[in-house]
Short mmCIF file of C-alpha atoms and ligand atoms in Angstrom, two decimals:
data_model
loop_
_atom_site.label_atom_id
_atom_site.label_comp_id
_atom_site.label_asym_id
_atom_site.label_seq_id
_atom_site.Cartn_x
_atom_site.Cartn_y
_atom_site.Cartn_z
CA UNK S 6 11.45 -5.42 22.94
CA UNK S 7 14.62 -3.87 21.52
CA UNK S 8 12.35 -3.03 18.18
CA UNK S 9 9.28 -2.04 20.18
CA UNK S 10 11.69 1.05 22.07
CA UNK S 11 12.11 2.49 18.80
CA UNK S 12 8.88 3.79 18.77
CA UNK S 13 7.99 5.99 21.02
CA UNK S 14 4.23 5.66 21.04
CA UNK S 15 3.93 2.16 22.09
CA UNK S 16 5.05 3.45 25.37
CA UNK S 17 1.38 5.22 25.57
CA UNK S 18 -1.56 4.11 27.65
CA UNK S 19 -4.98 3.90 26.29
CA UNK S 20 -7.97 4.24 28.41
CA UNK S 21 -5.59 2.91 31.02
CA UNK S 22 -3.92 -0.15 29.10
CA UNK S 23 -0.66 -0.12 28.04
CA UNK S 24 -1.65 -0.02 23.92
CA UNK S 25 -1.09 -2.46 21.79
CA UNK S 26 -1.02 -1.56 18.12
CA UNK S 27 -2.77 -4.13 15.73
CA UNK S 28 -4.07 -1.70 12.89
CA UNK S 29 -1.01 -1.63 10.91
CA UNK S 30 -2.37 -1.69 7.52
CA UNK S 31 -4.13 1.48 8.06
CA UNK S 32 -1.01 3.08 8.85
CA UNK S 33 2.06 1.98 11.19
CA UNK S 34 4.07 3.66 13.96
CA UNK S 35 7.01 5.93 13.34
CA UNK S 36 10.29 4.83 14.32
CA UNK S 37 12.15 7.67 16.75
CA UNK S 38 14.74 8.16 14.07
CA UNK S 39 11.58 8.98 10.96
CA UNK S 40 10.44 11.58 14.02
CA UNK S 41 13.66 12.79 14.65
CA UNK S 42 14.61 13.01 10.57
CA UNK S 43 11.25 15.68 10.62
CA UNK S 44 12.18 17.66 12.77
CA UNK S 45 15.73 18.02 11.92
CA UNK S 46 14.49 18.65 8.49
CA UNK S 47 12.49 21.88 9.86
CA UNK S 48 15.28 22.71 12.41
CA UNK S 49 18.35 22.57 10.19
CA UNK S 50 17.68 21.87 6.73
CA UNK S 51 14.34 23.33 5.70
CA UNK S 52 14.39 25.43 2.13
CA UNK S 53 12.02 25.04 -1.05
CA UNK S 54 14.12 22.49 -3.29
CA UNK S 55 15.40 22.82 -7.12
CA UNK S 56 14.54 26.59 -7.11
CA UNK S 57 17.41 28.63 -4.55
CA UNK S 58 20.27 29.12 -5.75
CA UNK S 59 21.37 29.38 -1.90
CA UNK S 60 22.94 26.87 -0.14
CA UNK S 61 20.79 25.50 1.96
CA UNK S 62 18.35 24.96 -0.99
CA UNK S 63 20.60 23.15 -2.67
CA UNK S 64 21.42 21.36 0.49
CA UNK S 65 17.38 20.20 0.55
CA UNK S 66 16.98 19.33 -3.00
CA UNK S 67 20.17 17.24 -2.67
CA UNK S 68 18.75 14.71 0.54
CA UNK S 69 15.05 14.87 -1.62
CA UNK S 70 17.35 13.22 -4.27
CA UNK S 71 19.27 10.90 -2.16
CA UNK S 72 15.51 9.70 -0.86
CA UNK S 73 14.60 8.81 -4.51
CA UNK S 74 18.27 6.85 -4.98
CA UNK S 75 17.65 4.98 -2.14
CA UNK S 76 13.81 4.20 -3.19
CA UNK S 77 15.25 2.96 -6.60
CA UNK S 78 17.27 0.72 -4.61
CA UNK S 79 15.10 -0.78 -2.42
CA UNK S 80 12.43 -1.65 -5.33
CA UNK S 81 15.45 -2.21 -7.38
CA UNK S 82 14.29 0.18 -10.27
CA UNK S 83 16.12 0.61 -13.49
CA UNK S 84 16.83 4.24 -12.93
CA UNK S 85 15.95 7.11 -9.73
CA UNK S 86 13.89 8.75 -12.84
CA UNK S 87 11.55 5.97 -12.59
CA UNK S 88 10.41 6.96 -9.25
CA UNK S 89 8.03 9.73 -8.31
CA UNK S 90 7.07 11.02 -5.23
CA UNK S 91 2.89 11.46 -4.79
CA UNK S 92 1.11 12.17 -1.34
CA UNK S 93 0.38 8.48 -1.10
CA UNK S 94 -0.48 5.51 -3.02
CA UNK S 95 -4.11 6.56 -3.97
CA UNK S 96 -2.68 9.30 -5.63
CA UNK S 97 -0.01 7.42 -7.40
CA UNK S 98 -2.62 5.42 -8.66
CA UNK S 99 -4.90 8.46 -9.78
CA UNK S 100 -1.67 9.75 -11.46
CA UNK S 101 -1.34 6.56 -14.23
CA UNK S 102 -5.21 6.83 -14.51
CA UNK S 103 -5.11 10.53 -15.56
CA UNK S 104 -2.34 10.62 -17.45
CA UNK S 105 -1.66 6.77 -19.28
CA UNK S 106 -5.12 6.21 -19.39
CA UNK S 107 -6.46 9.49 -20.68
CA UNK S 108 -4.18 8.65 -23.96
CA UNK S 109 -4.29 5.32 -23.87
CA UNK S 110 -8.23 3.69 -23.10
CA UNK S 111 -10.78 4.39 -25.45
CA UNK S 112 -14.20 3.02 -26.05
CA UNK S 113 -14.43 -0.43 -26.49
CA UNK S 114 -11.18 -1.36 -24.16
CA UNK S 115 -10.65 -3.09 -21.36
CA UNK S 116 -9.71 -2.68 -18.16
CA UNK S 117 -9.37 -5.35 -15.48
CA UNK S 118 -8.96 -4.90 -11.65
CA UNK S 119 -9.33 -8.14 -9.32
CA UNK S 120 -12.50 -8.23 -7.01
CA UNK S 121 -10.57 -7.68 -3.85
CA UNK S 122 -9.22 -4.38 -4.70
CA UNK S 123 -9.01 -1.30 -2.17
CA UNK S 124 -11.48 1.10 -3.98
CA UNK S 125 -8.04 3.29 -4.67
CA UNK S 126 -7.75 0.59 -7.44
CA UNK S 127 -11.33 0.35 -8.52
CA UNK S 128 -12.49 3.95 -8.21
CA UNK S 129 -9.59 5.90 -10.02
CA UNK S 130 -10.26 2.86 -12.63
CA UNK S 131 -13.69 3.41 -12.85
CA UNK S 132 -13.42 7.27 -13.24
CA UNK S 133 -11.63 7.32 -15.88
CA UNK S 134 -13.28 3.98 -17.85
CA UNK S 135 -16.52 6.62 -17.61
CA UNK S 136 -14.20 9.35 -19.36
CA UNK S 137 -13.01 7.30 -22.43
CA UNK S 138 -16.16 4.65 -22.43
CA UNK S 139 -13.61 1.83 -21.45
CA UNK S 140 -15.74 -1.14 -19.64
CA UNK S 141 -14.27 -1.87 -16.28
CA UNK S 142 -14.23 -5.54 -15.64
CA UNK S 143 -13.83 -7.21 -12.07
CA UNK S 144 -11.55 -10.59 -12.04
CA UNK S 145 -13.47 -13.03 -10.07
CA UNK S 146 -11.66 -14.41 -6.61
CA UNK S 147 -12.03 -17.92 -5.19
CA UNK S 148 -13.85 -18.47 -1.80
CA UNK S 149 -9.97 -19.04 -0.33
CA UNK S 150 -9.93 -15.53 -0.90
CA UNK S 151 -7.46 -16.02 -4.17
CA UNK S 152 -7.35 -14.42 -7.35
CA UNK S 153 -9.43 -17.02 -9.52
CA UNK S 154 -6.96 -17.38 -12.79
CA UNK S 155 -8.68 -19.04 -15.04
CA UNK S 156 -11.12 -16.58 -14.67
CA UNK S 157 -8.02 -14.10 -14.91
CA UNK S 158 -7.20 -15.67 -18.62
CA UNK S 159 -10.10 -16.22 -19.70
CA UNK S 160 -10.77 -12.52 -19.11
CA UNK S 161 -7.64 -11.09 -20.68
CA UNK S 162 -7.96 -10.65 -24.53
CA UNK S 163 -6.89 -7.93 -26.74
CA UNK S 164 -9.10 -5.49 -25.47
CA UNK S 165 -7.36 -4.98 -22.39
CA UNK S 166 -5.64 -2.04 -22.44
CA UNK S 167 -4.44 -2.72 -18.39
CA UNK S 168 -4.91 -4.91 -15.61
CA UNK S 169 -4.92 -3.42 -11.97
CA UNK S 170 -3.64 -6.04 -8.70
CA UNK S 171 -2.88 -5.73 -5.50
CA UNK S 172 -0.13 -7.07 -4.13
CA UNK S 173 -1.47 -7.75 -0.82
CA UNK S 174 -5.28 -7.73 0.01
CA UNK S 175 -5.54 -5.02 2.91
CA UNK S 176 -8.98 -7.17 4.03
CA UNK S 177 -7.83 -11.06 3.56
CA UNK S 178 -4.16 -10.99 3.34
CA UNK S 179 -3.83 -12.75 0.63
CA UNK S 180 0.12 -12.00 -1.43
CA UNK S 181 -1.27 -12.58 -5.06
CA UNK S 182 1.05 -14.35 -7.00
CA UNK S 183 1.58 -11.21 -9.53
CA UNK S 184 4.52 -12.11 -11.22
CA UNK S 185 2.98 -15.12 -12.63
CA UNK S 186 0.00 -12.77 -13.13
CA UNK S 187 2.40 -10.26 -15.17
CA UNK S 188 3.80 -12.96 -17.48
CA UNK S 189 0.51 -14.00 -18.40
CA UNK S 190 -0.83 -10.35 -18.89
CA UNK S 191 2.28 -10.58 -21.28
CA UNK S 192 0.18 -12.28 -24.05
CA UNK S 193 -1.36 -9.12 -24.56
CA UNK S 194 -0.44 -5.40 -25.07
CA UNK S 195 -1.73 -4.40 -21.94
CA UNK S 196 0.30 -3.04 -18.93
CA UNK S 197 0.36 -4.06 -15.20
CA UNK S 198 0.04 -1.73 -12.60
CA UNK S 199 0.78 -3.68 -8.95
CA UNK S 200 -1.02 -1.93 -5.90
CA UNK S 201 1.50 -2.93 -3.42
CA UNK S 202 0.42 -0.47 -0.04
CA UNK S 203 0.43 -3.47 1.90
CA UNK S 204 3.49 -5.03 0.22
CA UNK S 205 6.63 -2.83 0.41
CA UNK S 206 7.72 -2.97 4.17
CA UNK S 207 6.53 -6.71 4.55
CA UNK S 208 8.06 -8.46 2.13
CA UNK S 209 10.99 -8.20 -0.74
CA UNK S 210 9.65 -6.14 -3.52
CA UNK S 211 12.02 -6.15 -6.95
CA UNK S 212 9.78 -4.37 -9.59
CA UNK S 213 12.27 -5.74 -12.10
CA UNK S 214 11.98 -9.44 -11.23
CA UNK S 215 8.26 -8.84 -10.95
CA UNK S 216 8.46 -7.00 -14.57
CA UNK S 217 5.57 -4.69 -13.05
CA UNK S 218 4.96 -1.82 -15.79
CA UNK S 219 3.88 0.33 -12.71
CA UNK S 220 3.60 -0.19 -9.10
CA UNK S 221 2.48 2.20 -6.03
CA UNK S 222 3.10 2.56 -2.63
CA UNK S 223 2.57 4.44 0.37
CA UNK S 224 5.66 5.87 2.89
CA UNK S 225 3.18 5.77 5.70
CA UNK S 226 2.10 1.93 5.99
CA UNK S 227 5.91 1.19 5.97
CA UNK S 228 6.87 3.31 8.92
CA UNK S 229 7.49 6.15 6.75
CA UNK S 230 5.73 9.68 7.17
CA UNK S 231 2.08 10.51 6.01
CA UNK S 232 1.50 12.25 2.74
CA UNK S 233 4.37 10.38 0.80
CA UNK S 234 3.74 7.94 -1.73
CA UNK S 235 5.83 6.28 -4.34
CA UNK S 236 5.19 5.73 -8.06
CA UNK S 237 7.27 2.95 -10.01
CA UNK S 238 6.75 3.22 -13.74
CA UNK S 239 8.62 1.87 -16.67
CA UNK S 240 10.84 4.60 -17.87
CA UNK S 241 9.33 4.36 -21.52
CA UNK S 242 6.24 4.24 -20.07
CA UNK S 243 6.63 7.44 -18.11
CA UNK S 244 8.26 9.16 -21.41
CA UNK S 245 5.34 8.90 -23.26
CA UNK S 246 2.87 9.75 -20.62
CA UNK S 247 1.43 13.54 -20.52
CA UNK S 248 1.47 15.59 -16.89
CA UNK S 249 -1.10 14.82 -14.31
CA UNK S 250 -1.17 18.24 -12.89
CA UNK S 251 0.13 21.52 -14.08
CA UNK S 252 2.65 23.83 -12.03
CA UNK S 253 6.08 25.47 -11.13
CA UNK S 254 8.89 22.63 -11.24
CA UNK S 255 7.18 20.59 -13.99
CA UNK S 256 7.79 22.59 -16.82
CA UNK S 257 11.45 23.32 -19.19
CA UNK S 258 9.35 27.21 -20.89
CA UNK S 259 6.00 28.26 -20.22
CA UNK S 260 4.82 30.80 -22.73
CA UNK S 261 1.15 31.93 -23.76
CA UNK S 262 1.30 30.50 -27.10
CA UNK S 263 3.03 26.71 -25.79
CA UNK S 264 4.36 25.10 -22.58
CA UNK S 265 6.89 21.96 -23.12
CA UNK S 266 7.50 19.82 -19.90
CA UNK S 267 10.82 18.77 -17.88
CA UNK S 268 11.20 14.59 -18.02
CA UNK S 269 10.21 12.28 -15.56
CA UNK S 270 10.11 12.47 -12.50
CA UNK S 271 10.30 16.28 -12.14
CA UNK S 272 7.00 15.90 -15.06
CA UNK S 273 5.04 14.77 -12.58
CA UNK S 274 5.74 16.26 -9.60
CA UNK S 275 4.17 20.07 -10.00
CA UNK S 276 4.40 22.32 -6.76
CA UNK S 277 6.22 22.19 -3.73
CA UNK S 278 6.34 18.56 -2.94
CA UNK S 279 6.08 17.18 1.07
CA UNK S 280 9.90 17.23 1.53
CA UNK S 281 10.25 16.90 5.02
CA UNK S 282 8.24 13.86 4.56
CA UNK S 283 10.37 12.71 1.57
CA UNK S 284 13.61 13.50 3.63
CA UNK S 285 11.91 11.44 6.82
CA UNK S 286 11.01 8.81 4.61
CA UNK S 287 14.59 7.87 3.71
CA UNK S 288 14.99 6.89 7.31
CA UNK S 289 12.56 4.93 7.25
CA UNK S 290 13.94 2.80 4.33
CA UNK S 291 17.47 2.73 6.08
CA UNK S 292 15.58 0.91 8.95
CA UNK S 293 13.68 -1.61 7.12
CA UNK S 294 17.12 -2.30 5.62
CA UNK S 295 19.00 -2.60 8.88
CA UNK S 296 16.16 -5.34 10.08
CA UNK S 297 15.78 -6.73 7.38
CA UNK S 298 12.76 -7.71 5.25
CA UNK S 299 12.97 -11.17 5.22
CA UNK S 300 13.61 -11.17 8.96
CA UNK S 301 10.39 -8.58 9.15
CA UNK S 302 8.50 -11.17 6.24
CA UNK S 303 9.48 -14.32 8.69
CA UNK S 304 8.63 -12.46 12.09
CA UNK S 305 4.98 -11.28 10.75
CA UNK S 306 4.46 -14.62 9.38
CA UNK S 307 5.07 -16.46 12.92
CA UNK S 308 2.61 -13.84 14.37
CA UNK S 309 0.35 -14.73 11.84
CA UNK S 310 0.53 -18.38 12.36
CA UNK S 311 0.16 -18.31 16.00
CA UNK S 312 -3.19 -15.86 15.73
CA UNK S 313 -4.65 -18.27 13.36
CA UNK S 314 -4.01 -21.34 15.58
CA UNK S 315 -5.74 -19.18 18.54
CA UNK S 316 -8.96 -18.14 16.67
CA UNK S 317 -9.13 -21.58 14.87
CA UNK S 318 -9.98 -23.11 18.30
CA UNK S 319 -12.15 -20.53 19.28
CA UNK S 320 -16.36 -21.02 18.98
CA UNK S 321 -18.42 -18.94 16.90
CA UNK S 322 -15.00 -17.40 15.54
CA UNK S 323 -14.15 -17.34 11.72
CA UNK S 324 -11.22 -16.37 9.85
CA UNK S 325 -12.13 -15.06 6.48
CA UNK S 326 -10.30 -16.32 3.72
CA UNK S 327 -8.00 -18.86 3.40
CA UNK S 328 -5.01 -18.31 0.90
CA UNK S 329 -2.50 -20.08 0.37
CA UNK S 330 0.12 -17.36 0.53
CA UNK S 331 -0.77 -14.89 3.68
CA UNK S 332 0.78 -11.79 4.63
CA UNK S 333 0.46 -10.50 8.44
CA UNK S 334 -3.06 -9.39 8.19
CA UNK S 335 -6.10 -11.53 9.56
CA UNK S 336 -9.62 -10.73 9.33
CA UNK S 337 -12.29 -12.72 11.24
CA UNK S 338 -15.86 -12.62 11.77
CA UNK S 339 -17.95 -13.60 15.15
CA UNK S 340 -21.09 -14.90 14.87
CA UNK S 341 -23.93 -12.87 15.94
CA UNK S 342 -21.58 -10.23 17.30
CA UNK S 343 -21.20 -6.82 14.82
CA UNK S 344 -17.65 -6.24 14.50
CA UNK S 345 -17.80 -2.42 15.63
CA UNK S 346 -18.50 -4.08 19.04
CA UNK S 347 -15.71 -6.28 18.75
CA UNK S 348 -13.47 -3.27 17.63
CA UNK S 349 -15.18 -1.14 20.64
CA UNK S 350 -14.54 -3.63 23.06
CA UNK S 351 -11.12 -4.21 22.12
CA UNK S 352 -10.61 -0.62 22.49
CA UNK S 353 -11.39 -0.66 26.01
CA UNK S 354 -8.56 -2.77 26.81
CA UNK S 355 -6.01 -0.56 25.11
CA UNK S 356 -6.10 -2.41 21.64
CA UNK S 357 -6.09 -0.95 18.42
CA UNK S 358 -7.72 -2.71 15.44
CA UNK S 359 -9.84 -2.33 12.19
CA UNK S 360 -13.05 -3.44 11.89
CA UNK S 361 -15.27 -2.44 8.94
CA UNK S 362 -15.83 -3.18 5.20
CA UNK S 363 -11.49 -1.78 4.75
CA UNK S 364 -12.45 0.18 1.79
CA UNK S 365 -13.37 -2.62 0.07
CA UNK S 366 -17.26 -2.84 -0.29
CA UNK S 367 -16.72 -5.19 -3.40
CA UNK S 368 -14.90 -7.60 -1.56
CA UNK S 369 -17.51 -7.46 1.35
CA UNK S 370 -20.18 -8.02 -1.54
CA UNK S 371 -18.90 -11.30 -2.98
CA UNK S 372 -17.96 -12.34 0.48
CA UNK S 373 -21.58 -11.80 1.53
CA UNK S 374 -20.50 -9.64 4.72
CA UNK S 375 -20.63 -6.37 5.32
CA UNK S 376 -17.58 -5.90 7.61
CA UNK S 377 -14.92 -8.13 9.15
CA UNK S 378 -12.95 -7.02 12.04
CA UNK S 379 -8.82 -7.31 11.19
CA UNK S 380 -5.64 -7.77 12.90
CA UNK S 381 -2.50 -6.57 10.87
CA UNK S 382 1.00 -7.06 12.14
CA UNK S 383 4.14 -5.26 11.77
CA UNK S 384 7.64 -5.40 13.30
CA UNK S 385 7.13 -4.24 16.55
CA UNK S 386 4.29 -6.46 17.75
CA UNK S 387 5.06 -9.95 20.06
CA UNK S 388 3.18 -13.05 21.04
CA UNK S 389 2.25 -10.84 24.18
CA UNK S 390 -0.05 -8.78 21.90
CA UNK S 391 -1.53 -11.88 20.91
CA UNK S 392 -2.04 -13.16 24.18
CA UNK S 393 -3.81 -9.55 24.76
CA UNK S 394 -5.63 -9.89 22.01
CA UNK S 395 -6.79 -13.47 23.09
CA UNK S 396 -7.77 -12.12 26.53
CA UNK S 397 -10.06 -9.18 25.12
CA UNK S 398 -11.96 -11.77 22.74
CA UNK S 399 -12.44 -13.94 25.83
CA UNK S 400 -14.48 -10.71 27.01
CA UNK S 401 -16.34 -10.18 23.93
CA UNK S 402 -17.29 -13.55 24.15
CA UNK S 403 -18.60 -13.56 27.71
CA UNK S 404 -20.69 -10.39 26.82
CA UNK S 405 -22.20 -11.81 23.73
CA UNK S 406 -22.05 -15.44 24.53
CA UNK S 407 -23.12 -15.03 28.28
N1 PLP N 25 -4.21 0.04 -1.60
C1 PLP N 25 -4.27 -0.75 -0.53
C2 PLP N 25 -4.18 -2.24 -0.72
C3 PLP N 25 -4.41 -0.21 0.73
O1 PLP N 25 -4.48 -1.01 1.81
C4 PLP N 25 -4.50 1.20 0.87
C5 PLP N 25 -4.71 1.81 2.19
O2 PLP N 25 -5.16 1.19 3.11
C6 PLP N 25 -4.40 1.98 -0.27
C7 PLP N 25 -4.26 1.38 -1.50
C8 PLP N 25 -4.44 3.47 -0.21
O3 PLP N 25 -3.33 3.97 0.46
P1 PLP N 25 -3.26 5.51 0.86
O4 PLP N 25 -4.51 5.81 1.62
O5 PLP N 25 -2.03 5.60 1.68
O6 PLP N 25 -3.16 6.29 -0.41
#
């Protein structure tokens, strides 16, 4: 309760019901202090950053720094000059497509993404694969829901210039096991890049430990502000890599005849970046840190315990997928029921899920759905959500199942 007072919108009603909040992997809440944090920025701090000489400029650019020290420490990067600020993960992952892959894939390489990828790692894959004539090659999943790795090694050779996982399945929930994945990926030249949206904020994340060559993130699904996104890469990775976009603040001399390029991170970050959302996001890290991720990672795996021992007993009711590692996300299909209606209905009693094919139409395809509806935890949600949950199936049920 103490947790759910820090954010001020689960105090709101919808159509009537008090709201409770169960699409977290789309996006979660905002803590008061992440709120607050933006609007201080705009009240008392707000200047363009690296370019005044003027003190409040100086001021700004110095907290947009602090935010990337205190990134680096919660991913426990090498350096701060390993992490670059994006508007979000997608774009994070768009950035190592453009620029590593552009001069690194050419025709006749490999590139290998797992079959239960977001399309934000298939699509900037696939776009660029077309580009250089690189073939694009899905890794094969288990009917658990599970990366399959034999498929995985059998798959990797030396073609394979890089291999694209997700941390965390946004539909299934499954937490790949990608350091394993990594070392194995190790037998060849190619690089790793770790989609881990659903990961950072849910459980510990230490790029190092996990030797990921790249890994991307979004500020928003980890109570963090929208249009802020994180990208980890190796720092002689990143040295070698050419700009994504061109700009002010990304340069060292622009003239007609040649332009040469500041280092990394400022190489990648062109234009005026979102600092109040930068700024915000810092506060968001400090309270993660003050709760504690393996307190959050224990919490959201109790939640999702108790939700799978509810819809286990209930008829017609199927969870989809069935990992052996499971983050707090939980997607479930009713039998003749479409799971817009479920989603609809659940919205008339105030609660707030996903239901659809999550951006993930490959996944859907070797699942044989096309949609699933899904329940996704995060800090502030209790066993009484559940029990609200439970409640509003109960009336799905006795309008389909009358
Ligand atoms: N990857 C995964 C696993 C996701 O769940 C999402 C969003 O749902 C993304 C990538 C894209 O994140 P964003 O839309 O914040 O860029």
């Amino acid at each position: 309760e103490i947790i759910k007072s820090d954010f001020p919108i689960l105090d709101i009603c919808i159509r009537g019901k008090p709201l409770v909040y169960l699409d977290n992997a789309a996006t979660t809440q905002k803590p008061k202090r992440v709120i607050e944090a933006t609007t201080n920025y705009y009240e008392t701090q707000n200047a363009n950053i690296r370019r005044g000489l003027h003190e409040l400029s100086e001021f700004s650019s110095s907290l947009y720094d602090e935010t990337r020290k205190k990134t680096q420490k919660f991913i426990n990067a090498q350096s701060s000059n390993e992490i670059i600020f994006t508007k979000g993960c997608t774009e994070a992952i768009n950035l190592v497509a453009n620029s590593y892959g552009r001069i690194n894939f050419k025709h006749g390489d490999e590139v290998l993404v797992s079959e239960m990828e977001h399309h934000s790692n298939i699509v900037p894959w696939q776009m660029i694969c077309e580009q250089t004539g690189t073939k694009l090659t899905p890794i094969h999943i288990t009917d658990d829901g599970e990366i399959d790795i034999e498929d995985f090694k059998n798959k990797l050779s030396e073609k394979t210039r890089l291999v694209a996982l997700t941390h965390i399945s946004n539909a299934l929930g499954t937490i790949n096991p990608v350091h394993e994945l990594i070392e194995l990926t190790r037998k060849t030249d190619a690089v790793v890049l770790i989609d881990g949206a659903q990961a950072v904020g849910h459980i510990p994340v230490d790029v190092q430990e996990l030797d990921a060559d790249f890994y991307a993130f979004s500020a928003h699904k980890m109570y963090g502000p929208t249009g802020v996104g994180v990208l980890y890469g190796k720092k002689h990775l990143l040295e070698q890599m050419p700009p994504y976009q061109g700009g002010g603040d990304m340069i060292e001399t622009v003239s007609f005849e040649k332009t040469t390029y500041a280092p990394s991170p400022r190489r990648f970050e062109g234009g005026t970046p979102n600092i109040a959302g930068v700024i915000a996001f810092a506060s968001a890290i400090d309270y993660l840190e003050r709760i504690g991720i393996e307190n959050i990672h224990a919490h959201e795996t109790a939640l999702t315990q108790k939700l799978h021992e509810i819809l286990s007993e209930e008829k017609f009711t199927r969870i989809i997928g069935n990992p052996k590692l499971k983050s707090g996300i939980v997607s479930f299909v009713m039998e003749g029921v479409h799971p817009h209606d479920i989603g609809t209905i659940l919205d008339t009693e105030g609660i707030a899920i996903r239901a659809g094919h999550h951006c993930c139409m490959p996944l859907m395809k070797r699942l044989n759905l096309s949609s699933t509806a899904r329940v996704s935890f995060a800090i502030y949600n209790n066993e009484n959500d559940i029990t609200v949950f439970a409640n509003a199936i109960h009336k799905v049920k006795e309008i389909f199942y009358p």
